[in-house]
GROMACS .gro file of C-alpha atoms in nm:
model
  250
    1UNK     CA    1   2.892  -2.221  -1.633
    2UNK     CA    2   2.842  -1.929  -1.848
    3UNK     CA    3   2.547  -1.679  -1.817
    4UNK     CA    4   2.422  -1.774  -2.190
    5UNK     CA    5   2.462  -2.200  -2.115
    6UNK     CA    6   2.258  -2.169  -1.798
    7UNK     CA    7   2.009  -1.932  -1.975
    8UNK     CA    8   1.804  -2.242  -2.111
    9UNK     CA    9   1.870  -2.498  -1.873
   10UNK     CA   10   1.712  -2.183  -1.599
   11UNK     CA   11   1.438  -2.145  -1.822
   12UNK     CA   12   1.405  -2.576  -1.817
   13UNK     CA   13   1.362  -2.572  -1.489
   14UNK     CA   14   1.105  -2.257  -1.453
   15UNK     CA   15   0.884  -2.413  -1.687
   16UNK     CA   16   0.899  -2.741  -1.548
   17UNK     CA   17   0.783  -2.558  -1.182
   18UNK     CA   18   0.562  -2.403  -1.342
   19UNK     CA   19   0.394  -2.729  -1.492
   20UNK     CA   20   0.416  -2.882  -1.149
   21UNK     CA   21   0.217  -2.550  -0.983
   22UNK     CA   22  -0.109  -2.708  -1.140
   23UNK     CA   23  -0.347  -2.505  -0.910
   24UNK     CA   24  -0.178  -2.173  -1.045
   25UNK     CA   25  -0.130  -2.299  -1.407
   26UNK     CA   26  -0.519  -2.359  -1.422
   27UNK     CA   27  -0.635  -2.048  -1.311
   28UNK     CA   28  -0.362  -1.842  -1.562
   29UNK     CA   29  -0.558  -2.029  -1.836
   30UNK     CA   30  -0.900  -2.047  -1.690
   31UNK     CA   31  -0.955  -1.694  -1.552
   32UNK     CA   32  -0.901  -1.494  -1.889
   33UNK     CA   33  -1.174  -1.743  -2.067
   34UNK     CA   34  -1.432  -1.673  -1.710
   35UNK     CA   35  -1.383  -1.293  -1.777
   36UNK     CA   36  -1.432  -1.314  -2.142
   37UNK     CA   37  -1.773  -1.542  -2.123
   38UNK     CA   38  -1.893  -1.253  -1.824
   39UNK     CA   39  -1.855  -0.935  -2.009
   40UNK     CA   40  -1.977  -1.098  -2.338
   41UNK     CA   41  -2.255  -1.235  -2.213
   42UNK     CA   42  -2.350  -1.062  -1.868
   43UNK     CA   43  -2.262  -0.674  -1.932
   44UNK     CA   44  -2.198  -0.721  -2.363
   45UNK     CA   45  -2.558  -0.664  -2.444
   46UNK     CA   46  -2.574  -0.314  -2.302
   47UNK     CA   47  -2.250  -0.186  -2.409
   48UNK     CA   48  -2.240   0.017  -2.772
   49UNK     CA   49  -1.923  -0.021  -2.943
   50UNK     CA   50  -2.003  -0.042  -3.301
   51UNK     CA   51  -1.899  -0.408  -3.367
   52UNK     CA   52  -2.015  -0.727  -3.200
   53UNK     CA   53  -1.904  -0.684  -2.808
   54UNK     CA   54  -1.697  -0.985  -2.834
   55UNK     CA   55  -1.473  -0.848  -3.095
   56UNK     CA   56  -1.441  -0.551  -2.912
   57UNK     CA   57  -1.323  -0.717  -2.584
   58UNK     CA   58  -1.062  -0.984  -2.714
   59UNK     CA   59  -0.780  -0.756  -2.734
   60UNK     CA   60  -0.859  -0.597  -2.380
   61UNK     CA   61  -0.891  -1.009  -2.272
   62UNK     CA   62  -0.565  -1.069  -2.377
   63UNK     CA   63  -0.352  -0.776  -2.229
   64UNK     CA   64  -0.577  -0.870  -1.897
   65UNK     CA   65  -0.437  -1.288  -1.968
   66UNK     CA   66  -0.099  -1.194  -2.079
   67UNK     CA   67  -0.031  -0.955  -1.731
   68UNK     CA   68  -0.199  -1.173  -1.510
   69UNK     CA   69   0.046  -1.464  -1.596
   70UNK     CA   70   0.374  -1.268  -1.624
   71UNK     CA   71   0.254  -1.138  -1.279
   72UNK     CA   72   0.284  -1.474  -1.147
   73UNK     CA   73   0.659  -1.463  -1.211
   74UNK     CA   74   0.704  -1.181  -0.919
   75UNK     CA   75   0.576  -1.464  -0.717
   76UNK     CA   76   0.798  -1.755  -0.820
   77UNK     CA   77   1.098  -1.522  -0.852
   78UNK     CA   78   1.042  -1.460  -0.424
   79UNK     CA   79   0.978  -1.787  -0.368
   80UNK     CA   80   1.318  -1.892  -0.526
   81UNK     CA   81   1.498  -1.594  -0.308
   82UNK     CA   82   1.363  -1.731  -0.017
   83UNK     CA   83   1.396  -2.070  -0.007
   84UNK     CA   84   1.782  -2.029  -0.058
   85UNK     CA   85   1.825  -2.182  -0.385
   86UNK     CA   86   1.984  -1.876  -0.516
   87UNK     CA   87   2.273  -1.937  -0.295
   88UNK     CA   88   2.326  -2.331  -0.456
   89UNK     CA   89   2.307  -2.157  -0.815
   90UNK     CA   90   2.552  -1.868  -0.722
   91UNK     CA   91   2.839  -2.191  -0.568
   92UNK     CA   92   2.755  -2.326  -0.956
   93UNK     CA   93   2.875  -1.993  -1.097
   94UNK     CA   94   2.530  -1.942  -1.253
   95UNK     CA   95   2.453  -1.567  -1.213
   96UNK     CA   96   2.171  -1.324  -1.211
   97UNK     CA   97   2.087  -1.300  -1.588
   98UNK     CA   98   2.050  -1.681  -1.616
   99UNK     CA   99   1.806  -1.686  -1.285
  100UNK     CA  100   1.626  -1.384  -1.431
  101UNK     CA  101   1.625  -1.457  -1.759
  102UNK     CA  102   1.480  -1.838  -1.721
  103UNK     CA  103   1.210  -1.695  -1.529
  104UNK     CA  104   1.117  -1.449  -1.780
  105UNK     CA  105   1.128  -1.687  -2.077
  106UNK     CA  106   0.910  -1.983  -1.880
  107UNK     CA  107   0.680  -1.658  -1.836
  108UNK     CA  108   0.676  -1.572  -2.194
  109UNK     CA  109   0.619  -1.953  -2.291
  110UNK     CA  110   0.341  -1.983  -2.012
  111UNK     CA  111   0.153  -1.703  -2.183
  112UNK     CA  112   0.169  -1.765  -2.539
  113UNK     CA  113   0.013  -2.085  -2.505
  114UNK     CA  114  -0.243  -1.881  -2.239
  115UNK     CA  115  -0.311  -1.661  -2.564
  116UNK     CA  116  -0.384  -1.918  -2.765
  117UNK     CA  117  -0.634  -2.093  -2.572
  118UNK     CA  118  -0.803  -1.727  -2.565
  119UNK     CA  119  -0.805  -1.709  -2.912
  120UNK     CA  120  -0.902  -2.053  -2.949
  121UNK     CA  121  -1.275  -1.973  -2.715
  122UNK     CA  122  -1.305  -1.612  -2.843
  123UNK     CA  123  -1.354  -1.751  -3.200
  124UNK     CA  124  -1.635  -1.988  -3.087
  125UNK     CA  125  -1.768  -1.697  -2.906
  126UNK     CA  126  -1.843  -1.546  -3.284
  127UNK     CA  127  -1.483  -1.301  -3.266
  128UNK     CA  128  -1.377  -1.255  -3.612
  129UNK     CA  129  -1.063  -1.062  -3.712
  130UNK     CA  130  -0.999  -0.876  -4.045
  131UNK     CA  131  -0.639  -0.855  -4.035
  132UNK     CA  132  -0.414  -0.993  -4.335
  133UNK     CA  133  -0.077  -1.198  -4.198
  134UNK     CA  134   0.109  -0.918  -4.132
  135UNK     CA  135  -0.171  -0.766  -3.931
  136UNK     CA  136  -0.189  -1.063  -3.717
  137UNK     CA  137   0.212  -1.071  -3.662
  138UNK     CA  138   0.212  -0.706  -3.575
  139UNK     CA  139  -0.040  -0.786  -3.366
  140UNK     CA  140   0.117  -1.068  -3.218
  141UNK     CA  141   0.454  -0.941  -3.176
  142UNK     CA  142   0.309  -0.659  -2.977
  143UNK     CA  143   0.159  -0.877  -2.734
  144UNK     CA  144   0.517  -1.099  -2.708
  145UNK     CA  145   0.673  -0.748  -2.643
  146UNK     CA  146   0.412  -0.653  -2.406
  147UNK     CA  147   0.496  -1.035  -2.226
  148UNK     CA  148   0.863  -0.931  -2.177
  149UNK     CA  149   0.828  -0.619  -2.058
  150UNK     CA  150   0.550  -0.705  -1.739
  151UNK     CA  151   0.731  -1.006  -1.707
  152UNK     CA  152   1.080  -0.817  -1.644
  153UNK     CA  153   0.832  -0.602  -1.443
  154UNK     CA  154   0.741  -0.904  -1.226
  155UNK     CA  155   1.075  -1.047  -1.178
  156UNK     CA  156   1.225  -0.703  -1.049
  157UNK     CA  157   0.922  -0.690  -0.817
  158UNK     CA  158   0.974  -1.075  -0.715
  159UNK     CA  159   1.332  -0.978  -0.616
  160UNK     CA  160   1.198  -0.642  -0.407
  161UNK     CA  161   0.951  -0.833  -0.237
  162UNK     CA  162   1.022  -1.011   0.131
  163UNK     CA  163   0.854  -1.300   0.106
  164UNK     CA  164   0.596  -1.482  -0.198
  165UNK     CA  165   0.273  -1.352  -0.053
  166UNK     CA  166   0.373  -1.015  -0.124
  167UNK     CA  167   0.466  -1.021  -0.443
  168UNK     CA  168   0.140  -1.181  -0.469
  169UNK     CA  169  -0.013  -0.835  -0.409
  170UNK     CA  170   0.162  -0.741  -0.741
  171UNK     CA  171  -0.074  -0.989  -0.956
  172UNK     CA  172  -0.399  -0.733  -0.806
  173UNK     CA  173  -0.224  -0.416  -0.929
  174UNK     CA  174  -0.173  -0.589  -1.325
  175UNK     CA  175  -0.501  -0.725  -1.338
  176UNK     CA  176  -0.686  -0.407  -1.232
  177UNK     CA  177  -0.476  -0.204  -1.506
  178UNK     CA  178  -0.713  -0.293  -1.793
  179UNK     CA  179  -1.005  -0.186  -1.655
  180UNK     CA  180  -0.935   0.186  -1.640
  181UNK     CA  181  -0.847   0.132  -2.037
  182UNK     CA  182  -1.055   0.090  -2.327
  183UNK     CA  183  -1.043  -0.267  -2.262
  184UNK     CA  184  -1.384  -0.309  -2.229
  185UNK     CA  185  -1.559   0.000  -2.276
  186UNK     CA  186  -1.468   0.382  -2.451
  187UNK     CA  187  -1.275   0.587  -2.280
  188UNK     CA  188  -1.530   0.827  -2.375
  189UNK     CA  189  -1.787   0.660  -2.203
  190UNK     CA  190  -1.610   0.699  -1.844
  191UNK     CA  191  -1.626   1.019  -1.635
  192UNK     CA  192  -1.417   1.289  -1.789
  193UNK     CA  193  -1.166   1.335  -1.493
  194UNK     CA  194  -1.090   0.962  -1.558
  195UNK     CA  195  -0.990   1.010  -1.950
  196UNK     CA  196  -0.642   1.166  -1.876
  197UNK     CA  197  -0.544   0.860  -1.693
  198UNK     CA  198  -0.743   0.609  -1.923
  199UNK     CA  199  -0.586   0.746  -2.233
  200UNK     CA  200  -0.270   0.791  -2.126
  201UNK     CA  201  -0.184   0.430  -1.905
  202UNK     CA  202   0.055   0.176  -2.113
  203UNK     CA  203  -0.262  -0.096  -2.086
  204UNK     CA  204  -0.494   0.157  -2.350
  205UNK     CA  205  -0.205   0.199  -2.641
  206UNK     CA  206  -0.120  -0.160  -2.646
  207UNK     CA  207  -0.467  -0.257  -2.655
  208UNK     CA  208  -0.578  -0.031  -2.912
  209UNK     CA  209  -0.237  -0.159  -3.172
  210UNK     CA  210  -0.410  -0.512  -3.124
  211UNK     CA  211  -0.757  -0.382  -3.142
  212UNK     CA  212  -0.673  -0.206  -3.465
  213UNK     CA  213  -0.437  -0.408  -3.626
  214UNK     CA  214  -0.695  -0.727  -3.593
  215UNK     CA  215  -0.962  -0.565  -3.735
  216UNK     CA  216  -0.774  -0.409  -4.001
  217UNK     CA  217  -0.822  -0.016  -3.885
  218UNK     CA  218  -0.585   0.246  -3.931
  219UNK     CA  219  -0.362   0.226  -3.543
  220UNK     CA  220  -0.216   0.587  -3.568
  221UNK     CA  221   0.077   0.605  -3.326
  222UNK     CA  222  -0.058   0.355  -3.066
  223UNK     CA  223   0.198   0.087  -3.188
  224UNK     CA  224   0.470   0.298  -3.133
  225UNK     CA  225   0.339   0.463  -2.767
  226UNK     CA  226   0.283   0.078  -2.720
  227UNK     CA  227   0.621  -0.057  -2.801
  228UNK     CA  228   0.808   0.279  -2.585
  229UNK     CA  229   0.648   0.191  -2.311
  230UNK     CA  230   0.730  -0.210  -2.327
  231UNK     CA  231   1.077  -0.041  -2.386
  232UNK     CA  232   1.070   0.182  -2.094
  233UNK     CA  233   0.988  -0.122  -1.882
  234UNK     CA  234   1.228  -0.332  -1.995
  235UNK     CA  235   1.495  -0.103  -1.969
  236UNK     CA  236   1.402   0.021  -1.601
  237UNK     CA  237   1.396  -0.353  -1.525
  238UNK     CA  238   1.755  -0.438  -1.656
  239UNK     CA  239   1.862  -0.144  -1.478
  240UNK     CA  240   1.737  -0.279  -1.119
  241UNK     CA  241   1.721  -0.643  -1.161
  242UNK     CA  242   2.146  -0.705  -1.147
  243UNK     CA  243   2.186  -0.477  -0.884
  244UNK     CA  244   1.858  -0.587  -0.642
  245UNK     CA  245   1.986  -0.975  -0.740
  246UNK     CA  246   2.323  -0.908  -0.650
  247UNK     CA  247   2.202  -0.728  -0.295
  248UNK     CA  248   1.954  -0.998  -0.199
  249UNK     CA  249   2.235  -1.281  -0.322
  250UNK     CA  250   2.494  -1.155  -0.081
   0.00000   0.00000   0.00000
């Protein structure tokens, strides 16, 4: 079987494990929508950012929903290596790009429909966006970038990791990212030894390209530092995934 025929029927059957993993299907969708209704209404009040709080978080809320569920691919990519599946698919000729590839897809398909139902609450939360069509599928196709590139990020780090509870650890280290961002406050609100980091991490530029191009402000060169480092992670990822798949398929 070719690498491009088992592409889709890989990505079949990650989406169809990940639709049987109920426990960690409900929390991908549930925990962006918990965070999101406890900074709007527990900490929103007392944080000045010139528009209504909500508005101001959404695009923080989704970077936060769209890592957290590619992160869960590290996990079901180790889970696969361990369980000695791998070596059935490898005496079907189906190779490492199909594997990795179906993973990353079901990941991509897992989130969109996670960003939807975020979009879906944060508009009866009062969010309201200013973009025209093309600012929304900028906006959009950022965030789809941004899902390939931590999801390429996961699988690499599913196929480095020794067994499924540490690649676990990886889902931690994505969700904390935001924070130290202007996901949910100005950066030049922190402390100022924390701005060089905060202003300089991949989570603040890809925010602030959705931030802007919803609300219909001028983005500057964040859509471009955005979409180099989705690049930069993507190709790192290509780079290590064949060879790491090919040393843990021996």
């Amino acid at each position: 079987m070719s690498e491009l025929a088992a592409w889709p029927v890989m990505t079949g059957r990650a989406v169809r494990l990940s639709l049987r993993n109920l426990d960690a299907l409900f929390i991908s969708f549930l925990m962006p929508v918990l965070v999101m209704l406890l900074f709007v209404y527990l900490f929103g009040g007392a944080i000045q950012t010139g528009v209504d709080y909500v508005t101001y978080a959404v695009p923080g809320i989704l970077v936060m929903c769209a890592s957290y569920g590619a992160s869960l691919t590290a996990v079901a990519v180790s889970h696969d290596m361990s369980r000695g599946i791998v070596d059935r698919f490898r005496s079907m000729d189906v190779g490492g790009g199909a594997f990795l590839g179906g993973h990353v897809a079901a990941s991509t398909v897992r989130n969109l429909t996670s960003l939807v139902i975020v979009f879906v609450v944060a508009f009866l939360l009062g969010f309201r966006a200013e973009a025209d069509l093309a600012g929304w599928a900028a906006a959009v196709g950022v965030l789809v970038v941004f899902v390939l590139a931590i999801s390429a990020v996961s699988a690499v780090v599913g196929l480095l990791a020794k067994t499924p509870e540490v690649a676990g650890g990886f889902t931690f280290f994505v969700m904390f990212l935001p924070y130290p961002s202007s996901a949910f406050v100005p950066v030049h609100t922190m402390p100022a030894w924390l701005h060089g980091f905060a202003e300089n991490q991949p989570a603040t530029p890809i925010i602030e390209s959705v931030r802007g191009l919803l609300l219909g402000q001028p983005v500057g060169n964040d859509p471009w530092k955005a979409l180099a480092w989705c690049g930069g992670f993507l190709l790192v990822s290509a780079m290590l995934s064949g060879r790491l798949f090919r040393r843990r398929a021996r």
